[in-house]
Amino acid sequence: QVQVAESGGGLVQSGGSLRLSCAASGRTFSGYTVAWFRQAPGTEREVVSYINWSGRITYYSESVKGRFTISRGNNRNTVYLQMNSLKPEDTGVYYCAARYGIGTTVVAEYDYWGQGTQVTVSS
């Protein structure tokens, strides 16, 4: 029903910035929480950030707090993740995910997933 697709990944040097985008199609994100997860090789998928429908509630993992900013576009169907001061440990596949209702850091609670976009931070 709802499809999400990520874009904006790439290769960046340590200390650089990238902005990831998550766009919905098929249905709107009305009432949905949108989250970003990432997965490095050999590791479990972990939450990075999430934002609720209004944008008033946001969450950041401790490792990215102060460096990353999540936001919604004007049409509410696009969510951005601005990543600044990138570190090599930020490297991984970044996934956009959505669920109806309040935010959670639990992977299994999200119903809709993008295919991921690779972020590589070189040292």
Short mmCIF file of N, CA and C in Angstrom, two decimals, residues 38-120:
data_model
loop_
_atom_site.label_atom_id
_atom_site.label_comp_id
_atom_site.label_asym_id
_atom_site.label_seq_id
_atom_site.Cartn_x
_atom_site.Cartn_y
_atom_site.Cartn_z
N ARG A 38 19.92 2.11 10.33
CA ARG A 38 21.12 1.82 9.55
C ARG A 38 21.68 0.47 9.96
N GLN A 39 22.42 -0.11 9.04
CA GLN A 39 23.01 -1.41 9.29
C GLN A 39 24.39 -1.46 8.66
N ALA A 40 25.38 -1.63 9.50
CA ALA A 40 26.74 -1.80 9.03
C ALA A 40 27.01 -3.29 8.80
N PRO A 41 27.97 -3.61 7.97
CA PRO A 41 28.28 -5.02 7.72
C PRO A 41 28.56 -5.79 9.01
N GLY A 42 27.92 -6.93 9.17
CA GLY A 42 28.14 -7.76 10.33
C GLY A 42 27.45 -7.29 11.60
N THR A 43 26.60 -6.30 11.50
CA THR A 43 25.90 -5.78 12.67
C THR A 43 24.40 -5.85 12.48
N GLU A 44 23.69 -5.71 13.59
CA GLU A 44 22.24 -5.66 13.53
C GLU A 44 21.77 -4.27 13.14
N ARG A 45 20.62 -4.23 12.54
CA ARG A 45 20.02 -2.96 12.17
C ARG A 45 19.70 -2.16 13.44
N GLU A 46 20.03 -0.89 13.43
CA GLU A 46 19.81 -0.06 14.59
C GLU A 46 19.13 1.24 14.21
N VAL A 47 18.35 1.76 15.14
CA VAL A 47 17.64 2.99 14.89
C VAL A 47 18.60 4.17 14.89
N VAL A 48 18.35 5.11 14.03
CA VAL A 48 19.11 6.34 13.97
C VAL A 48 18.28 7.51 14.47
N SER A 49 17.06 7.60 13.96
CA SER A 49 16.20 8.73 14.27
C SER A 49 14.78 8.42 13.86
N TYR A 50 13.82 9.12 14.46
CA TYR A 50 12.47 9.08 13.94
C TYR A 50 11.76 10.40 14.19
N ILE A 51 10.67 10.60 13.46
CA ILE A 51 9.89 11.81 13.57
C ILE A 51 8.42 11.46 13.43
N ASN A 52 7.58 12.08 14.24
CA ASN A 52 6.16 11.79 14.15
C ASN A 52 5.51 12.66 13.08
N TRP A 53 4.21 12.50 12.90
CA TRP A 53 3.49 13.18 11.83
C TRP A 53 3.60 14.70 11.95
N SER A 54 3.43 15.23 13.13
CA SER A 54 3.45 16.67 13.31
C SER A 54 4.86 17.25 13.24
N GLY A 55 5.84 16.41 13.44
CA GLY A 55 7.21 16.88 13.50
C GLY A 55 7.62 17.36 14.87
N ARG A 56 6.70 17.37 15.81
CA ARG A 56 7.00 17.87 17.15
C ARG A 56 7.74 16.88 18.02
N ILE A 57 7.67 15.61 17.66
CA ILE A 57 8.35 14.58 18.42
C ILE A 57 9.42 13.96 17.56
N THR A 58 10.63 14.05 18.02
CA THR A 58 11.75 13.44 17.31
C THR A 58 12.59 12.63 18.27
N TYR A 59 13.29 11.69 17.72
CA TYR A 59 14.19 10.85 18.49
C TYR A 59 15.50 10.72 17.74
N TYR A 60 16.59 10.73 18.49
CA TYR A 60 17.91 10.48 17.93
C TYR A 60 18.66 9.50 18.80
N SER A 61 19.34 8.59 18.18
CA SER A 61 20.20 7.71 18.94
C SER A 61 21.35 8.52 19.53
N GLU A 62 21.91 8.03 20.60
CA GLU A 62 22.97 8.75 21.28
C GLU A 62 24.16 9.00 20.36
N SER A 63 24.42 8.08 19.48
CA SER A 63 25.59 8.20 18.63
C SER A 63 25.48 9.29 17.57
N VAL A 64 24.26 9.72 17.26
CA VAL A 64 24.09 10.73 16.22
C VAL A 64 23.55 12.05 16.74
N LYS A 65 23.13 12.07 17.99
CA LYS A 65 22.54 13.28 18.56
C LYS A 65 23.52 14.45 18.46
N GLY A 66 23.01 15.57 17.99
CA GLY A 66 23.82 16.75 17.81
C GLY A 66 24.47 16.85 16.46
N ARG A 67 24.48 15.76 15.71
CA ARG A 67 25.08 15.75 14.38
C ARG A 67 24.04 15.59 13.27
N PHE A 68 23.00 14.82 13.54
CA PHE A 68 21.97 14.54 12.55
C PHE A 68 20.70 15.30 12.90
N THR A 69 19.94 15.66 11.88
CA THR A 69 18.66 16.33 12.06
C THR A 69 17.63 15.70 11.14
N ILE A 70 16.51 15.29 11.72
CA ILE A 70 15.43 14.73 10.93
C ILE A 70 14.35 15.79 10.77
N SER A 71 13.72 15.82 9.60
CA SER A 71 12.69 16.81 9.34
C SER A 71 11.74 16.29 8.27
N ARG A 72 10.57 16.92 8.21
CA ARG A 72 9.59 16.61 7.18
C ARG A 72 9.52 17.72 6.16
N GLY A 73 9.30 17.34 4.91
CA GLY A 73 9.09 18.32 3.87
C GLY A 73 7.72 18.94 3.97
N ASN A 74 7.50 19.96 3.16
CA ASN A 74 6.23 20.68 3.20
C ASN A 74 5.03 19.80 2.89
N ASN A 75 5.21 18.83 2.03
CA ASN A 75 4.09 17.97 1.66
C ASN A 75 3.87 16.81 2.62
N ARG A 76 4.69 16.70 3.64
CA ARG A 76 4.59 15.67 4.67
C ARG A 76 4.89 14.27 4.17
N ASN A 77 5.06 14.10 2.88
CA ASN A 77 5.33 12.79 2.32
C ASN A 77 6.82 12.53 2.12
N THR A 78 7.62 13.47 2.49
CA THR A 78 9.05 13.33 2.39
C THR A 78 9.69 13.62 3.73
N VAL A 79 10.59 12.78 4.14
CA VAL A 79 11.34 12.98 5.37
C VAL A 79 12.82 13.02 5.04
N TYR A 80 13.49 13.96 5.64
CA TYR A 80 14.91 14.14 5.39
C TYR A 80 15.72 13.79 6.62
N LEU A 81 16.92 13.35 6.38
CA LEU A 81 17.89 13.16 7.44
C LEU A 81 19.16 13.90 7.03
N GLN A 82 19.37 15.03 7.66
CA GLN A 82 20.58 15.81 7.42
C GLN A 82 21.67 15.27 8.32
N MET A 83 22.74 14.81 7.73
CA MET A 83 23.82 14.20 8.47
C MET A 83 25.07 15.07 8.34
N ASN A 84 25.49 15.62 9.45
CA ASN A 84 26.66 16.47 9.49
C ASN A 84 27.75 15.82 10.34
N SER A 85 28.95 16.31 10.18
CA SER A 85 30.09 15.82 10.95
C SER A 85 30.18 14.30 10.90
N LEU A 86 30.07 13.77 9.72
CA LEU A 86 30.03 12.32 9.56
C LEU A 86 31.34 11.67 9.98
N LYS A 87 31.20 10.49 10.54
CA LYS A 87 32.31 9.71 11.02
C LYS A 87 32.34 8.36 10.30
N PRO A 88 33.49 7.73 10.23
CA PRO A 88 33.55 6.40 9.59
C PRO A 88 32.57 5.41 10.21
N GLU A 89 32.31 5.51 11.49
CA GLU A 89 31.37 4.59 12.13
C GLU A 89 29.92 4.83 11.72
N ASP A 90 29.66 5.91 10.98
CA ASP A 90 28.34 6.14 10.43
C ASP A 90 28.11 5.34 9.15
N THR A 91 29.12 4.71 8.65
CA THR A 91 29.02 3.94 7.42
C THR A 91 28.03 2.80 7.56
N GLY A 92 27.21 2.62 6.55
CA GLY A 92 26.27 1.53 6.54
C GLY A 92 25.17 1.78 5.53
N VAL A 93 24.26 0.84 5.44
CA VAL A 93 23.08 1.01 4.62
C VAL A 93 22.01 1.66 5.47
N TYR A 94 21.50 2.76 5.00
CA TYR A 94 20.47 3.50 5.71
C TYR A 94 19.10 3.19 5.12
N TYR A 95 18.18 2.84 6.00
CA TYR A 95 16.84 2.46 5.60
C TYR A 95 15.82 3.43 6.15
N CYS A 96 14.87 3.78 5.32
CA CYS A 96 13.70 4.52 5.76
C CYS A 96 12.60 3.53 6.09
N ALA A 97 11.90 3.76 7.18
CA ALA A 97 10.82 2.89 7.59
C ALA A 97 9.66 3.72 8.11
N ALA A 98 8.46 3.18 8.01
CA ALA A 98 7.27 3.89 8.45
C ALA A 98 6.32 2.96 9.17
N ARG A 99 5.58 3.52 10.10
CA ARG A 99 4.53 2.81 10.79
C ARG A 99 3.43 3.79 11.12
N TYR A 100 2.23 3.29 11.27
CA TYR A 100 1.13 4.15 11.66
C TYR A 100 1.12 4.27 13.18
N GLY A 101 1.15 5.50 13.66
CA GLY A 101 1.10 5.74 15.08
C GLY A 101 2.39 6.31 15.62
N ILE A 102 2.58 6.12 16.91
CA ILE A 102 3.70 6.75 17.59
C ILE A 102 5.02 6.07 17.26
N GLY A 103 6.08 6.78 17.53
CA GLY A 103 7.39 6.28 17.21
C GLY A 103 7.88 5.21 18.16
N THR A 104 8.79 4.41 17.67
CA THR A 104 9.43 3.37 18.43
C THR A 104 10.80 3.11 17.83
N THR A 105 11.69 2.59 18.65
CA THR A 105 13.02 2.24 18.17
C THR A 105 13.13 0.78 17.76
N VAL A 106 12.05 0.05 17.84
CA VAL A 106 12.06 -1.38 17.58
C VAL A 106 11.84 -1.65 16.10
N VAL A 107 12.77 -2.35 15.50
CA VAL A 107 12.72 -2.64 14.08
C VAL A 107 11.41 -3.32 13.68
N ALA A 108 10.99 -4.30 14.46
CA ALA A 108 9.84 -5.11 14.11
C ALA A 108 8.53 -4.34 14.14
N GLU A 109 8.51 -3.18 14.74
CA GLU A 109 7.30 -2.40 14.84
C GLU A 109 6.99 -1.60 13.58
N TYR A 110 7.92 -1.55 12.66
CA TYR A 110 7.73 -0.79 11.43
C TYR A 110 7.25 -1.70 10.31
N ASP A 111 6.29 -1.21 9.56
CA ASP A 111 5.60 -2.02 8.57
C ASP A 111 6.09 -1.80 7.14
N TYR A 112 6.61 -0.65 6.87
CA TYR A 112 7.00 -0.29 5.52
C TYR A 112 8.46 0.10 5.50
N TRP A 113 9.17 -0.48 4.56
CA TRP A 113 10.61 -0.29 4.48
C TRP A 113 11.06 0.02 3.07
N GLY A 114 12.02 0.91 2.98
CA GLY A 114 12.69 1.12 1.72
C GLY A 114 13.78 0.08 1.52
N GLN A 115 14.43 0.15 0.38
CA GLN A 115 15.46 -0.82 0.04
C GLN A 115 16.84 -0.44 0.54
N GLY A 116 16.97 0.76 1.04
CA GLY A 116 18.22 1.19 1.61
C GLY A 116 19.06 2.01 0.65
N THR A 117 19.86 2.87 1.22
CA THR A 117 20.82 3.65 0.46
C THR A 117 22.15 3.61 1.19
N GLN A 118 23.20 3.38 0.45
CA GLN A 118 24.52 3.20 1.05
C GLN A 118 25.15 4.53 1.41
N VAL A 119 25.63 4.62 2.63
CA VAL A 119 26.41 5.75 3.09
C VAL A 119 27.78 5.25 3.48
N THR A 120 28.79 5.80 2.87
CA THR A 120 30.16 5.41 3.18
C THR A 120 30.95 6.64 3.57
#
